[in-house]
Coordinates of C-alpha atoms in Angstrom, one line a residue:
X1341 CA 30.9 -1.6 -6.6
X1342 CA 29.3 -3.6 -3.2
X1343 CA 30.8 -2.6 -0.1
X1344 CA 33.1 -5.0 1.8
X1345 CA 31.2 -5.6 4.3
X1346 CA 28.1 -6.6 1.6
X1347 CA 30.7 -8.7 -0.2
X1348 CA 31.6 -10.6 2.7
X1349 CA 28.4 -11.1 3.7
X1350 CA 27.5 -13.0 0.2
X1351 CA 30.4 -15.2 0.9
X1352 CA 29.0 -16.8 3.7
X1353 CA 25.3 -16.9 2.8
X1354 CA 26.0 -18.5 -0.4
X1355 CA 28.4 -20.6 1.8
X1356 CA 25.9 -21.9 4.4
X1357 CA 23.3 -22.0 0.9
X1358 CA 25.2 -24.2 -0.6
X1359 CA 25.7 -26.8 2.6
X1360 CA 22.5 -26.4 3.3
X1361 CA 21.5 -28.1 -0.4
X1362 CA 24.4 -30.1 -0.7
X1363 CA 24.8 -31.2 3.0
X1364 CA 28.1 -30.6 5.3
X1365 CA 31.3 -32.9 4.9
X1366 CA 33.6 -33.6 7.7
X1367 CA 35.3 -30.1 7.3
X1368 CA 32.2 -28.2 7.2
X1369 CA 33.4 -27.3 3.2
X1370 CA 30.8 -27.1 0.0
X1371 CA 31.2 -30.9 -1.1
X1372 CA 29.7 -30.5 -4.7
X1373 CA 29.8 -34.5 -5.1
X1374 CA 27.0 -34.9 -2.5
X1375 CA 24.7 -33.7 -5.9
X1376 CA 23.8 -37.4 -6.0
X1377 CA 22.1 -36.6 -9.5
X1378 CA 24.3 -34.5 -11.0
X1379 CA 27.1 -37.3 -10.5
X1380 CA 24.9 -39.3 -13.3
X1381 CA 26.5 -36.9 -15.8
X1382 CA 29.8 -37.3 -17.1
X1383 CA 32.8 -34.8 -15.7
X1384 CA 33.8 -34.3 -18.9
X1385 CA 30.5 -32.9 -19.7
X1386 CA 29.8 -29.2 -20.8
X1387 CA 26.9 -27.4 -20.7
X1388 CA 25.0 -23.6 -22.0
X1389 CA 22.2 -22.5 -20.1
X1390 CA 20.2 -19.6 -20.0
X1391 CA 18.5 -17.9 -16.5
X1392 CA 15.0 -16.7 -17.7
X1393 CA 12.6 -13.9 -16.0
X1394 CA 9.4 -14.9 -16.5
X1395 CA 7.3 -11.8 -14.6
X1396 CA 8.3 -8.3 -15.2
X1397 CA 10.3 -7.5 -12.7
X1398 CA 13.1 -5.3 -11.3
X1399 CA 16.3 -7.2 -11.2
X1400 CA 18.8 -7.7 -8.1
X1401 CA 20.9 -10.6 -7.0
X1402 CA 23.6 -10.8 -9.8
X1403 CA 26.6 -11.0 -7.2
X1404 CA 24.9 -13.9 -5.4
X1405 CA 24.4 -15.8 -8.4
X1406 CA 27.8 -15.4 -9.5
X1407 CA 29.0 -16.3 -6.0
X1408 CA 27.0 -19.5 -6.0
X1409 CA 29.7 -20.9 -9.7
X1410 CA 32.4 -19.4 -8.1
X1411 CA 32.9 -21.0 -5.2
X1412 CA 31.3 -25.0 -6.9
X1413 CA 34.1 -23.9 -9.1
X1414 CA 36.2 -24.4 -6.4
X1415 CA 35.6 -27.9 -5.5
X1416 CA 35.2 -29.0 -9.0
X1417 CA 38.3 -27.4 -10.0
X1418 CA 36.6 -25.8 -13.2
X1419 CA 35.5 -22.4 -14.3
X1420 CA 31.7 -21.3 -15.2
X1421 CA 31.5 -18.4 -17.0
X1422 CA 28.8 -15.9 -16.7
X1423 CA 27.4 -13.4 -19.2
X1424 CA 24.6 -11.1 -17.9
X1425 CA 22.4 -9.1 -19.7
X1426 CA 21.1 -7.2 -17.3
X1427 CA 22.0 -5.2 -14.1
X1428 CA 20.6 -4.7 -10.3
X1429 CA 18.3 -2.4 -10.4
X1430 CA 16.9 -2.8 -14.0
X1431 CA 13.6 -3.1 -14.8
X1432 CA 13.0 -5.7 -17.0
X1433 CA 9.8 -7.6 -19.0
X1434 CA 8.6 -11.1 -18.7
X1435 CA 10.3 -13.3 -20.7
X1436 CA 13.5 -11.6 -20.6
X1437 CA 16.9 -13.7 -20.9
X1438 CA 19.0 -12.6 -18.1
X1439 CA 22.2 -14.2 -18.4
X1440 CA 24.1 -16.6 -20.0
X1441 CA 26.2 -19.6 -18.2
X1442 CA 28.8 -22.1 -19.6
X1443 CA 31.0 -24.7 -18.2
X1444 CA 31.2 -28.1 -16.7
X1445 CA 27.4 -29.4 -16.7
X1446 CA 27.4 -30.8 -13.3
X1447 CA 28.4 -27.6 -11.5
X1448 CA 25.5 -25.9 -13.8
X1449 CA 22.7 -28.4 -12.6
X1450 CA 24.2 -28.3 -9.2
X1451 CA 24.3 -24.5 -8.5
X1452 CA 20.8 -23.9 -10.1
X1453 CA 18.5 -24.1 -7.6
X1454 CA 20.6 -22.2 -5.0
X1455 CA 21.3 -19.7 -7.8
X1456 CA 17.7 -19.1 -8.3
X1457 CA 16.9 -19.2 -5.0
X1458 CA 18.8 -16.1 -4.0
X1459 CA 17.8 -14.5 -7.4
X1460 CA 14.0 -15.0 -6.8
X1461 CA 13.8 -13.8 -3.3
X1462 CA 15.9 -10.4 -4.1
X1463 CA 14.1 -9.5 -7.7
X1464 CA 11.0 -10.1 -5.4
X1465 CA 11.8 -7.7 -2.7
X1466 CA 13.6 -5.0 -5.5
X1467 CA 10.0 -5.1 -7.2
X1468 CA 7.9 -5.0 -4.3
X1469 CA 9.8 -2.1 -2.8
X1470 CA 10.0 0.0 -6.9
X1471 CA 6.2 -0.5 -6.6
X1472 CA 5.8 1.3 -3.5
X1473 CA 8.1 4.0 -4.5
X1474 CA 6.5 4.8 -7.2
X1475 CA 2.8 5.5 -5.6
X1476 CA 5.2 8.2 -3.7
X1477 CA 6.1 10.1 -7.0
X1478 CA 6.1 13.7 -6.5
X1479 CA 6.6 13.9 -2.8
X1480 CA 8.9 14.4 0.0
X1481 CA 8.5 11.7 1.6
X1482 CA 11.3 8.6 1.2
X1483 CA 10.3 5.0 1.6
X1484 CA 12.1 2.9 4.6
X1485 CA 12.5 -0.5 5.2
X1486 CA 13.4 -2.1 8.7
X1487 CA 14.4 -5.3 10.7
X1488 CA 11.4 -7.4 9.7
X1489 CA 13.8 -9.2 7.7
X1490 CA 14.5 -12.9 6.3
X1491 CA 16.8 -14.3 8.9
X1492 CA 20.3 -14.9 7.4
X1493 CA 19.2 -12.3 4.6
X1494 CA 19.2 -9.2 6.4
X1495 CA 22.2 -6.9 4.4
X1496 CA 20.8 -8.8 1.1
X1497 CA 17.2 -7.7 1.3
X1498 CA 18.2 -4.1 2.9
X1499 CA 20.6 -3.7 -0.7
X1500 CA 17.5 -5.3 -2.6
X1501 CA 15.3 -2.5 -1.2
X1502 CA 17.6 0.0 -2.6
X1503 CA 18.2 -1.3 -6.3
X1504 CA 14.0 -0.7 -6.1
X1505 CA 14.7 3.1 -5.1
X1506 CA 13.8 2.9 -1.9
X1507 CA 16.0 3.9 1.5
X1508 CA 17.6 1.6 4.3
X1509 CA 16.1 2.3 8.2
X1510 CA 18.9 1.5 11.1
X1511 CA 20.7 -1.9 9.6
X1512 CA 20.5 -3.2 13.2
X1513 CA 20.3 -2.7 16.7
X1514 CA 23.9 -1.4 16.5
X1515 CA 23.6 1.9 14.3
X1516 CA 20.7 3.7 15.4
X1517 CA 18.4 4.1 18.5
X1518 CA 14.6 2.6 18.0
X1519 CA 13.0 3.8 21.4
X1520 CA 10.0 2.4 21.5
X1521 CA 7.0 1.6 24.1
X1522 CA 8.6 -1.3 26.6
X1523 CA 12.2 0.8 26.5
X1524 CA 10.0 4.3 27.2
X1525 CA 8.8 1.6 30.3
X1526 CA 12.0 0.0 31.4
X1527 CA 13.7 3.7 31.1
X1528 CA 11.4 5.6 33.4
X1529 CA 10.3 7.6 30.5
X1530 CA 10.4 9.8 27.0
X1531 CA 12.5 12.5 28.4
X1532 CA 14.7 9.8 30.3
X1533 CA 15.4 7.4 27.4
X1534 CA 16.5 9.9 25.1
X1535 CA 18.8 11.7 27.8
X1536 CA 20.5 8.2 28.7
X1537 CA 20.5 7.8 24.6
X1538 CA 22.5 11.3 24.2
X1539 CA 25.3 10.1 27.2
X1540 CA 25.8 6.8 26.0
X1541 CA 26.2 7.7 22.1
X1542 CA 26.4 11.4 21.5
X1543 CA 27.1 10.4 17.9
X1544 CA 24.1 8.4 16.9
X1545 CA 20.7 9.4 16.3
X1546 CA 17.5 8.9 18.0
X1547 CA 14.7 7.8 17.2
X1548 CA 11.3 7.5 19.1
X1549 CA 8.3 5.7 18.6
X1550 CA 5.4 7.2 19.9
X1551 CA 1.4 6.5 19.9
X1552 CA -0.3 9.4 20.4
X1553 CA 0.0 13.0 20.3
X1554 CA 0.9 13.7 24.5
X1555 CA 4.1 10.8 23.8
X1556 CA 4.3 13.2 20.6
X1557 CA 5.2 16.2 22.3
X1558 CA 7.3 14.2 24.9
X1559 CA 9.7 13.4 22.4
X1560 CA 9.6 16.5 20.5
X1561 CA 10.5 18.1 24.0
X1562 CA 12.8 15.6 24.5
X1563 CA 14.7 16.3 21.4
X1564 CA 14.1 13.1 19.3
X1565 CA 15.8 12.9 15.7
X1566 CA 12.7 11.5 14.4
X1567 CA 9.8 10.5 15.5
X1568 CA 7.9 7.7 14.2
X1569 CA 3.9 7.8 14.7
X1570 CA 2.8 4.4 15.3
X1571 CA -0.8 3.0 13.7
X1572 CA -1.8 6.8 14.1
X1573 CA -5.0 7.8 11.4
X1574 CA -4.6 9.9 8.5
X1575 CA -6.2 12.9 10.6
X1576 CA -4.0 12.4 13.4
X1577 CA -1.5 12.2 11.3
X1578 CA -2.0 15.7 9.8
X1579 CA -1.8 17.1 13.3
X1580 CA 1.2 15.5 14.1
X1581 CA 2.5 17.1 10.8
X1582 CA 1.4 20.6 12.3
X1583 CA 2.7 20.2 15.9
X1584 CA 6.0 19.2 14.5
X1585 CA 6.3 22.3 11.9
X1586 CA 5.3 24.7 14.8
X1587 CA 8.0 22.9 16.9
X1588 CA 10.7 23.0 14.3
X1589 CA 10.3 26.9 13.6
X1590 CA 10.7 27.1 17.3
X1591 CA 13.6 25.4 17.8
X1592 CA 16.7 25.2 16.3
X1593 CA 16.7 21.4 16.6
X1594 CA 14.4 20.0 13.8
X1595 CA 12.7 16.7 14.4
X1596 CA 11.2 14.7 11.5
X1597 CA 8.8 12.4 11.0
X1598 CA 8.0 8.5 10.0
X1599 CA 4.6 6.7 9.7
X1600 CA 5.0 3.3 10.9
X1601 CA 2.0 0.6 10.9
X1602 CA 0.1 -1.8 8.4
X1603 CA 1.3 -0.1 5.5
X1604 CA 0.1 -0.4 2.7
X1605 CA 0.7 0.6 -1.1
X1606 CA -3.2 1.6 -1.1
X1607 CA -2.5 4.0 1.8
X1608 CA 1.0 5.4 0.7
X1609 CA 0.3 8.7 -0.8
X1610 CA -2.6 9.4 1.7
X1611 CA 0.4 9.3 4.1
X1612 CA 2.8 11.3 1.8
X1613 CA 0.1 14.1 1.2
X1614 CA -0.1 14.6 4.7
X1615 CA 3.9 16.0 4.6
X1616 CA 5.7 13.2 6.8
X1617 CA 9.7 12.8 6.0
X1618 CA 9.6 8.7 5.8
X1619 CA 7.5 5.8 5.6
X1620 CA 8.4 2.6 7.2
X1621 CA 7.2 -0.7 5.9
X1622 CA 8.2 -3.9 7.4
X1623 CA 6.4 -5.7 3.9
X1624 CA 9.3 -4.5 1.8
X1625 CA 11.0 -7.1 2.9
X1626 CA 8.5 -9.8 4.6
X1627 CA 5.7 -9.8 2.5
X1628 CA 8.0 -10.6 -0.6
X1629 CA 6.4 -12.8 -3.9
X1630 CA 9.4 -14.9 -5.8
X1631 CA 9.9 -13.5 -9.3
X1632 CA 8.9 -16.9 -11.6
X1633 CA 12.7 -17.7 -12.9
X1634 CA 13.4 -20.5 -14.9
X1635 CA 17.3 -22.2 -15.5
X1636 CA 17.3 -23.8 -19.1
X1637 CA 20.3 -25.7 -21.5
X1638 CA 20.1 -25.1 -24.9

């Protein structure tokens, strides 16, 4: 089961999809007869189609899809049913048959595209994000994404990240501190930023970006949640590893750490071997290929 607040979310991005493809009417409502070529077809007119995935791929999307039928059911005042073979999350090969639609023809030709659209981009950043998990087999470490999201796509990609195994960073600038170089300026400091962090919101964690191993010990000091070493080498970061460990026996407050910084999947378990707790990759999500999908009637 999505969360509400994911379900609500796919309301009004398949919403603003749909107007965006179909155009906006005077009450700013999906007007499904703007489909100029759909209207060639009679009403009357029902249709089977077939979604196909032609890469391998790891699925995600289905709710958007079926979001997109629901509501052009709405305005045509008809239902499309939707049989899936397949669930988020599922790895699948090329050439697979994903799901099965029926209904009124127009609505089928009409939603397509938007349909796809959503399916594409989240099956792309689902796969991306399994690949890199994978090259972390046998580790500690857990695979992050962050904010270098789609605009409009933000809560979609983050779920598509974790039907490909990987973990959600901080959703937004609301749930979790990110202290990083210009906010260590503005605040006067390490030590001060994470104080002022403490008295404003006891109850949510801190983070601190850092880019060397002086800012390092500054936050561990400090009393950073994590720590996130930014562009630091493979050799630094095994120091950092060490300096944290010694810290954390120390202390009864344990910090952890995050490598931040053009990731990529050739550098993943170099990082991982060294013994950092997370890896953040802004790719995940940015750097995303379309999985090839194809809509066809039988």
């Amino acid at each position: 089961m999505l969360p509400q607040a994911l379900l609500n979310d796919i309301k009004s991005t398949v919403s603003w999809a749909l107007k965006e493809d179909l155009g906006f009417n005077s009450d700013q409502a999906v007007c499904a007869t703007s489909d100029v070529t759909a209207m060639l077809i009679p009403i009357e007119n029902k249709a089977v189609a077939t979604i196909i995935c032609r890469d391998e791929s790891i699925v995600c999307g289905i709710a958007w899809v079926n979001e997109v039928f629901e509501q052009l059911d709405e305005t045509q005042h008809d239902k499309t049913n939707i049989t899936w073979f397949v669930n988020d999350g599922e790895k699948v090969k090329a050439n697979t048959v994903l799901c099965e639609l029926s209904g009124n023809a127009r609505t089928l030709l009409t939603g397509e595209r938007t349909a796809l659209n959503f399916l594409q981009t989240l099956s792309g950043t689902a796969t991306l994000t399994a690949s890199y998990v994978k090259e972390l087999e046998g580790g500690k470490t857990k695979l992050l994404d962050t904010r270098k999201t789609l605009p409009g796509l933000r809560s979609a990609q983050k779920y598509a990240v974790k039907c490909g195994g990987g973990n959600n960073h901080r959703i937004g600038l609301f749930d979790a501190y990110l202290i990083k170089e210009n906010h260590i300026a503005a605040c006067g400091g390490i030590d001060k930023a994470v104080a002022t962090a403490r008295q404003n919101q006891p109850e949510i964690k801190v983070e601190v970006e850092v880019e060397n191993m002086d800012e390092l010990n500054q936050a561990l000091n400090a009393g950073a949640d994590i720590i996130m070493l930014d562009n630091f080498t493979t050799a630094m970061i095994e120091q950092a590893v060490h300096i944290t460990e010694t810290h954390n026996q120390a202390n009864t407050k344990q910090a952890k750490l995050e490598v931040s910084g053009n990731m990529t999947i050739e550098t993943l378990k170099e990082y991982t071997k060294a013994g950092v707790d997370y890896i953040s990759s802004g790719a995940l999500t940015k750097h995303v290929n379309a999985i090839d999908l194809s809509m066809r009637f039988s």
